Amino acid sequence: MAASGCAARPNNGTRKGFVTEPIAYLNGRIIPASELSLPVYDAGVVMGVTVSEMVRTFRHRPFRLDDHLDRLLHSLKHARIDIDVGKDELGKVSHDLVEHNARPLDTEDDLGLVIFVTAGPVPTYRRMAGWPAQAMPAVCIHTFPLAFDLYAAKMKTGAHLITPSIRQVPAASYDPQMKCRSRMHYYLAQREAQAVEPDATALLLDLNGNVTETNTANFLMVKDGTIFSPRVAEILPGISRETVFQLADRMQIPFEERKIPLSDALTADEAFLSSTPYCLMPVTRMNGATIGNGVPGPIYRRLMETWSSQVGLDIEKQIEG
Amino acid sequence: MAASGCAARPNNGTRKGFVTEPIAYLNGRIIPASELSLPVYDAGVVMGVTVSEMVRTFRHRPFRLDDHLDRLLHSLKHARIDIDVGKDELGKVSHDLVEHNARPLDTEDDLGLVIFVTAGPVPTYRRMAGWPAQAMPAVCIHTFPLAFDLYAAKMKTGAHLITPSIRQVPAASYDPQMKCRSRMHYYLAQREAQAVEPDATALLLDLNGNVTETNTANFLMVKDGTIFSPRVAEILPGISRETVFQLADRMQIPFEERKIPLSDALTADEAFLSSTPYCLMPVTRMNGATIGNGVPGPIYRRLMETWSSQVGLDIEKQIEG
Amino acid sequence: MAASGCAARPNNGTRKGFVTEPIAYLNGRIIPASELSLPVYDAGVVMGVTVSEMVRTFRHRPFRLDDHLDRLLHSLKHARIDIDVGKDELGKVSHDLVEHNARPLDTEDDLGLVIFVTAGPVPTYRRMAGWPAQAMPAVCIHTFPLAFDLYAAKMKTGAHLITPSIRQVPAASYDPQMKCRSRMHYYLAQREAQAVEPDATALLLDLNGNVTETNTANFLMVKDGTIFSPRVAEILPGISRETVFQLADRMQIPFEERKIPLSDALTADEAFLSSTPYCLMPVTRMNGATIGNGVPGPIYRRLMETWSSQVGLDIEKQIEG
Amino acid sequence: MAASGCAARPNNGTRKGFVTEPIAYLNGRIIPASELSLPVYDAGVVMGVTVSEMVRTFRHRPFRLDDHLDRLLHSLKHARIDIDVGKDELGKVSHDLVEHNARPLDTEDDLGLVIFVTAGPVPTYRRMAGWPAQAMPAVCIHTFPLAFDLYAAKMKTGAHLITPSIRQVPAASYDPQMKCRSRMHYYLAQREAQAVEPDATALLLDLNGNVTETNTANFLMVKDGTIFSPRVAEILPGISRETVFQLADRMQIPFEERKIPLSDALTADEAFLSSTPYCLMPVTRMNGATIGNGVPGPIYRRLMETWSSQVGLDIEKQIEG
Amino acid sequence: MAASGCAARPNNGTRKGFVTEPIAYLNGRIIPASELSLPVYDAGVVMGVTVSEMVRTFRHRPFRLDDHLDRLLHSLKHARIDIDVGKDELGKVSHDLVEHNARPLDTEDDLGLVIFVTAGPVPTYRRMAGWPAQAMPAVCIHTFPLAFDLYAAKMKTGAHLITPSIRQVPAASYDPQMKCRSRMHYYLAQREAQAVEPDATALLLDLNGNVTETNTANFLMVKDGTIFSPRVAEILPGISRETVFQLADRMQIPFEERKIPLSDALTADEAFLSSTPYCLMPVTRMNGATIGNGVPGPIYRRLMETWSSQVGLDIEKQIEG
Amino acid sequence: MAASGCAARPNNGTRKGFVTEPIAYLNGRIIPASELSLPVYDAGVVMGVTVSEMVRTFRHRPFRLDDHLDRLLHSLKHARIDIDVGKDELGKVSHDLVEHNARPLDTEDDLGLVIFVTAGPVPTYRRMAGWPAQAMPAVCIHTFPLAFDLYAAKMKTGAHLITPSIRQVPAASYDPQMKCRSRMHYYLAQREAQAVEPDATALLLDLNGNVTETNTANFLMVKDGTIFSPRVAEILPGISRETVFQLADRMQIPFEERKIPLSDALTADEAFLSSTPYCLMPVTRMNGATIGNGVPGPIYRRLMETWSSQVGLDIEKQIEG
């Protein structure tokens, strides 16, 4: 694949530092992660036209990488972006990066692995300095050690969700099933919620007042022993959420998708979020109201234990620890 | 202002190339434009959380820079992004860049000047290589020679607008009056229109079927001698559109804002687009139907002439030339 | 049943020409098909207040006539139109017309059989010349040889669907389950799509951006081996679509009804249309995007073969022939 | 203009009956009005794809014919139907028909003049008996004596408006400003209202609950001395309504367009309908509630008197007489 | 529980009249029912902020009291009202009141039992005369003999439902699943329907034109042998409706929840209402159209018989008697 | 006017306490205010079917009582409630109550005067103890000393508005222009806002995300020197808001009504509330964002001064005092 004008340096095998320094992938080259950047004429910078995935490792091995890659391909189809790197190659590079970059990590640490593709250089800027000979989508893969400290406190107390005035972008504008990076609404939602209560997490409603998702997690709730999720057509079909579905199936906990008006969520017995870095996080308050008894609920607990035993690692302990 | 982790090199006065090479501004430093890029953990890359402006020059002097800066400040307020660079400094840097970068240009050429601000590094990535000591918004200013050839053909024949299935993001998600870069819907709209007709320009409707704007321009139409525009609350309040308003006022052509159902636009006497690079572009077809007589209309012509004489330059000739 | 003022001639058994000339039924009389017309004061002409059915023959025998008549009675109930002709009589006349009119046909030909009922003369015009003594609904049955050449090319290449700006009329205005002839929106939709691409077929979205139907066909799509259809409350419950449902059931292909956002359809594995004249037609492009591999898909093929063998006739061959 | 296959007989000048019998125009020919009909394969019958106008005469002279013809041309543009008959010819034929057909009328009588254009034969039926050599739009003009007795009682008591469940078709489906004949919703609305109260007139609300129009008339109301009308983009811009606007202007009665929620109409001081046959009709009840004092209001009275004196005829007397 | 300022008299055991006179419960005290009232500064009067239940007796025993109490607790959770009276105490008081108040009743009579809780005194009025020392929610329980004569006639002829212009309050304002007393829209709906036809019952549609409920009853319909109900998220989940669900289950009649567009209801085979006082009431007309054959239908009859035999009382006879 | 069954005691002139004790009016009688209550079968308690007004005094004289009475009559018309007490009598009683009840007040104190009308006893309960011989609407007038301490703190710091998830009831359910007491949504909105931030005031958005009003006040904002208000059709047309309009007119400050998307309000230069008890209250924060400079703005100050001088009383001082 030809360069898309990104500021990538040639992959010089002899270059020193590669042994210990984390590496990244950009448009067919391996570069030091610290040099990874996008030129300002790339559609990823100019228009937020990027599709992406975030995978995590458990014990330094990627979790459900294959499912993440399938979803990436689906997002690319939605976005009508064609790339000439196949799923196999993306998978192989991902494994290589993880292997290399995890080496200096402590055992209690784990990596986030990010894969993203932008639509490439935007023609409006084609006379700008640095514009490439051939404009192609930018394909990038990199890792970073997960910052568990961001989540530790809330794993214990539970998150407080607030529904801000900002609403989910409707599918008629762009489909929530496509994981893309035009996320101004998520940012505004989070800013608004935290301006009122600094520890809050924004839960976005759709234009009709039904629950969708937070800026980084799926929302799940429990009522009378059944786990409920918003319908998949109106949310990002999260891989962690998919894992909950499979765990629930194995644990014989009913799991149902339906439209969830906010008032149903406010009167739930239990609620939690699912997301790649922390897997599951309990929700104990919503819009100031206590959910259930105000402590992490029993179904959350059972799911977290089963998930932990499946990956051979006490997830809560890792995050809090 | 401290570095936000962007890949900026120190502004070394002795560095060669600065005399002839275009320069850019990033977080308080002047760097070669060709090195301008954003790290992949910046909110501008990760979430499309960027507000921006594009100014153009006429005869190498910025046009209505002050109005663009006011709108930028307004967008920053919408986005709840605080920066420690004042309007004066942004203006001064803009003028400096234009002066420096326009020097090697031909007289018939002109510059685009871009100012953008992102929300800065995203905390999720804070253990990634290269993360700055202090996370702050990225403030960037750069220029590029306008690529008039992109517009030349349509200035003569008129644009063909197609309303794709993709709809404008509603203000409940994020306000169209804020010029931001979460623009996946614009990209999808344009891709969809051009997949059907390669020369088409996508005109986005709102969720109720009223006309809004294209991905880069405001839409204006003429009926019975009056210029109509969608209401300002539902579109980007373009500076070029504002110029049309002022020209119309001086030329005693009535100008009215109202909700424009698509069928009103399809049966207009005349239609045109306004946008920074080309000022005005005639629209001669919409969804396959001929607008007016299928050639650039008289009010378009008069506006373009007046605008040209005001800036001392035949705009159409410059673009087509 | 008394005459509703239609220009019907008395059914004179001895009248010449009846032996070879196609015949039609109007308000209780049999007349030459070439003389079949509606007076301009009839609600069918003045207001589009007509409910109708189109049946086709296979090997000169009506297909699922009984189901079509049931749906006609349902449409009449929706439209609050009462007629004094029973289902039996409508069935008998239909069979008689088909028998008579199919005689001169080639074996590879087949008939369309149309049954329609209007609300009859509109009182506003009751002083107009020709107004009948007694105003009653007009009941009409006629046939015509199917014009397979209209569909032949698309059976091979697949249809290209375009979603025009024109949206399906909502059920709050009139129920899509009633097969009626106030179809200006279908006409506009088709005109708009074909003004952009002459070979396109318009696929109407509902007001929320979900897929409904084309002006003459139901839309069906395949994803991961399941056939999906829009929910029956939001479309005409087509008899051909019903046949697909029954074939799928027998062939053990899952068939599911749900809301289909356009982006789901655009990323389908396979799509096709169902309609009386051609039964099934593959869809290979939508809004310029390729569906599946861009050729008629395997489930379409299997359905068409099973249907063909059920009616003892190679349907594709007949149409393309 | 070539025949579109309509059942028109040749315009044989020697044909008897033409002297006293009313005549009509169809696709370039003059025929006896009693023979005027449309073939069943015409889009006017098959799909309700017809645009039309109804003009009335005062003292046997057409009223505002020119405005009606302009609106017809506008409707044709909306419907993307092209005809090769010009406005002048349509006007001339209209005058000829009125002159001929009004001759046998009493002086207290007046004519309705109808002009309509359909999209012509529908290709699906192109192998049907009678299909024309060349398919073109059907252009038809005819008259009929106005049936004032239909309106007489309500002119005295005032109309009782009921808002049925059936809602106005939204502009996203087809624009209410285009006078077309796909009017199933109007029919259903009127049937529903009259099933509850036989003398009622249905007033359609839009999808948001705002007042639009009845199936044949515009709605106007008075509050604190100002006449209010729904916004023109959401209703048929009636010629009678336009006349009210002009009369009000001359009589210095303020006239304002705005969105009218139903509850505003229910608490109006006065309300009335405007429509071609009866010009104005008072509204004295709405949904069972009394409007104003329950009798025709003072502004209605003044408008009707001024209109009457302008056309030299006591309109109320003519209708009630 | 302390007094909330309500005009309750002390529960003086020696007070005469208590033996035969009906009693009521207010904020922990038993008082004569005739003295039961709320002060005008209570939120129940000032803002309609009250949640409530109505239970009925069969043969002087409360029917499904426990289910009603559960729903009350759910409504209190929705309304964020906390009370210090437990479910057990509410149940005990209810039984005591029924036992005492039913004594003087005839055997063919039965009681309605009402339990309601308001949000208590509104602070705006806190300097008003009578304001209590401690502001707490008002908890009230009372009974009244059911007025069967209100329903007798309609049990025989069937109800005539009319859908007024007034629409159900959307869940985004307050959830229909919470049984609350801010019911202005129900009142307006009923007034509007009865202003047109005095015997009508208003059936409210939601904002999209789907059937919801009447001001006091759930709506159920039958088509092809299946009972259909609107989805529970959009209506009050009535206890009588729940009883129908259980009876249907036992009688092996399919019962399905789905969105019901009005036109589906208008063409139903059978329809009926469920409500506490009369259990079930047949619907024989809707918006002037006959439902089924215009007489109470067979599934209604079977349900009513089974319900009657379950409670040991001929319900229809009781009401009509 | 006959008794509507309310718990009013006979107006016994000799009864002691009337000289100093505040009095109230209920259904034609004068009673001690402390005894004022509504029976539990009244529509005001059962259904929240009450229309009302709250007037305040300045220096013990009612302010704009006549305008409040006009609005009450308008609300009664909306609610289709007929009473047999005229505007004159309501006015006279109001003045009498104020005169009597203000006597014991300090000069720095003032009264709130409440007038409300309910739809009267609900027939469902007509066999309940205490049910009146004749059921009529309840008409009630009472006063209370204004509790200025509720507003004092916010007059200095400014209010913090939060837009909760709860949305304004749409006009299709009941018209916001009618001042009624079915206000569960206001209660829920306020509870939700204060559960997150105890000092917050809830500002309700409409279903489309535009600003409407708080539970007790109108919202006004200033941008570029113009005062903006939501459109009157979508809010309660407050008398205090009307006063602002008149003051602004006199002070030559432009005042404009238009749809206000929330983001416009969030970026306003200044904002304030208008309401009867405190006239105007500055807004300094919204959803956590600072409005203007975070202190009461200059136009608020000027309006408050002018209003104060008009009523001869320093309003801010009175409230804070």
mmCIF file of C-alpha atoms in Angstrom, chain F residues 22-25 30 55-69 85-104 111-115 140-143:
data_model
loop_
_atom_site.group_PDB
_atom_site.id
_atom_site.type_symbol
_atom_site.label_atom_id
_atom_site.label_comp_id
_atom_site.label_asym_id
_atom_site.label_seq_id
_atom_site.Cartn_x
_atom_site.Cartn_y
_atom_site.Cartn_z
ATOM 1 C CA PRO F 22 -57.752 35.111 56.675
ATOM 2 C CA ILE F 23 -60.833 34.250 54.659
ATOM 3 C CA ALA F 24 -61.401 32.442 51.402
ATOM 4 C CA TYR F 25 -64.144 31.984 48.818
ATOM 5 C CA ILE F 30 -66.844 33.037 52.414
ATOM 6 C CA VAL F 55 -51.929 37.107 41.127
ATOM 7 C CA ARG F 56 -49.649 38.991 43.460
ATOM 8 C CA THR F 57 -50.068 42.295 45.244
ATOM 9 C CA PHE F 58 -47.641 45.180 45.299
ATOM 10 C CA ARG F 59 -48.095 47.260 48.411
ATOM 11 C CA HIS F 60 -51.229 45.190 49.135
ATOM 12 C CA ARG F 61 -52.915 45.989 45.845
ATOM 13 C CA PRO F 62 -53.446 43.272 43.191
ATOM 14 C CA PHE F 63 -51.218 43.653 40.121
ATOM 15 C CA ARG F 64 -52.907 43.239 36.709
ATOM 16 C CA LEU F 65 -55.849 41.331 38.194
ATOM 17 C CA ASP F 66 -57.927 42.102 35.135
ATOM 18 C CA ASP F 67 -55.411 40.445 32.806
ATOM 19 C CA HIS F 68 -55.304 37.375 35.030
ATOM 20 C CA LEU F 69 -59.099 37.123 34.977
ATOM 21 C CA VAL F 85 -69.843 33.345 38.193
ATOM 22 C CA GLY F 86 -68.959 36.325 36.043
ATOM 23 C CA LYS F 87 -65.644 38.114 35.665
ATOM 24 C CA ASP F 88 -66.984 41.072 37.660
ATOM 25 C CA GLU F 89 -67.904 38.950 40.623
ATOM 26 C CA LEU F 90 -64.568 37.134 40.566
ATOM 27 C CA GLY F 91 -62.852 40.498 40.508
ATOM 28 C CA LYS F 92 -64.932 41.871 43.349
ATOM 29 C CA VAL F 93 -64.392 38.833 45.576
ATOM 30 C CA SER F 94 -60.662 38.962 44.807
ATOM 31 C CA HIS F 95 -60.439 42.566 45.890
ATOM 32 C CA ASP F 96 -62.472 41.847 49.047
ATOM 33 C CA LEU F 97 -60.243 38.941 50.017
ATOM 34 C CA VAL F 98 -57.075 40.930 49.460
ATOM 35 C CA GLU F 99 -58.399 43.857 51.466
ATOM 36 C CA HIS F 100 -59.418 41.643 54.370
ATOM 37 C CA ASN F 101 -56.433 39.334 54.367
ATOM 38 C CA ALA F 102 -53.764 41.999 53.876
ATOM 39 C CA ARG F 103 -54.799 43.930 56.944
ATOM 40 C CA PRO F 104 -52.622 42.031 59.436
ATOM 41 C CA LEU F 111 -50.016 38.501 49.148
ATOM 42 C CA GLY F 112 -50.417 35.828 46.531
ATOM 43 C CA LEU F 113 -54.014 35.554 45.344
ATOM 44 C CA VAL F 114 -55.121 32.266 43.842
ATOM 45 C CA ILE F 115 -58.238 31.734 41.754
ATOM 46 C CA CYS F 140 -62.318 28.928 44.702
ATOM 47 C CA ILE F 141 -60.396 32.080 45.598
ATOM 48 C CA HIS F 142 -57.874 32.372 48.410
ATOM 49 C CA THR F 143 -54.724 34.247 49.396
#
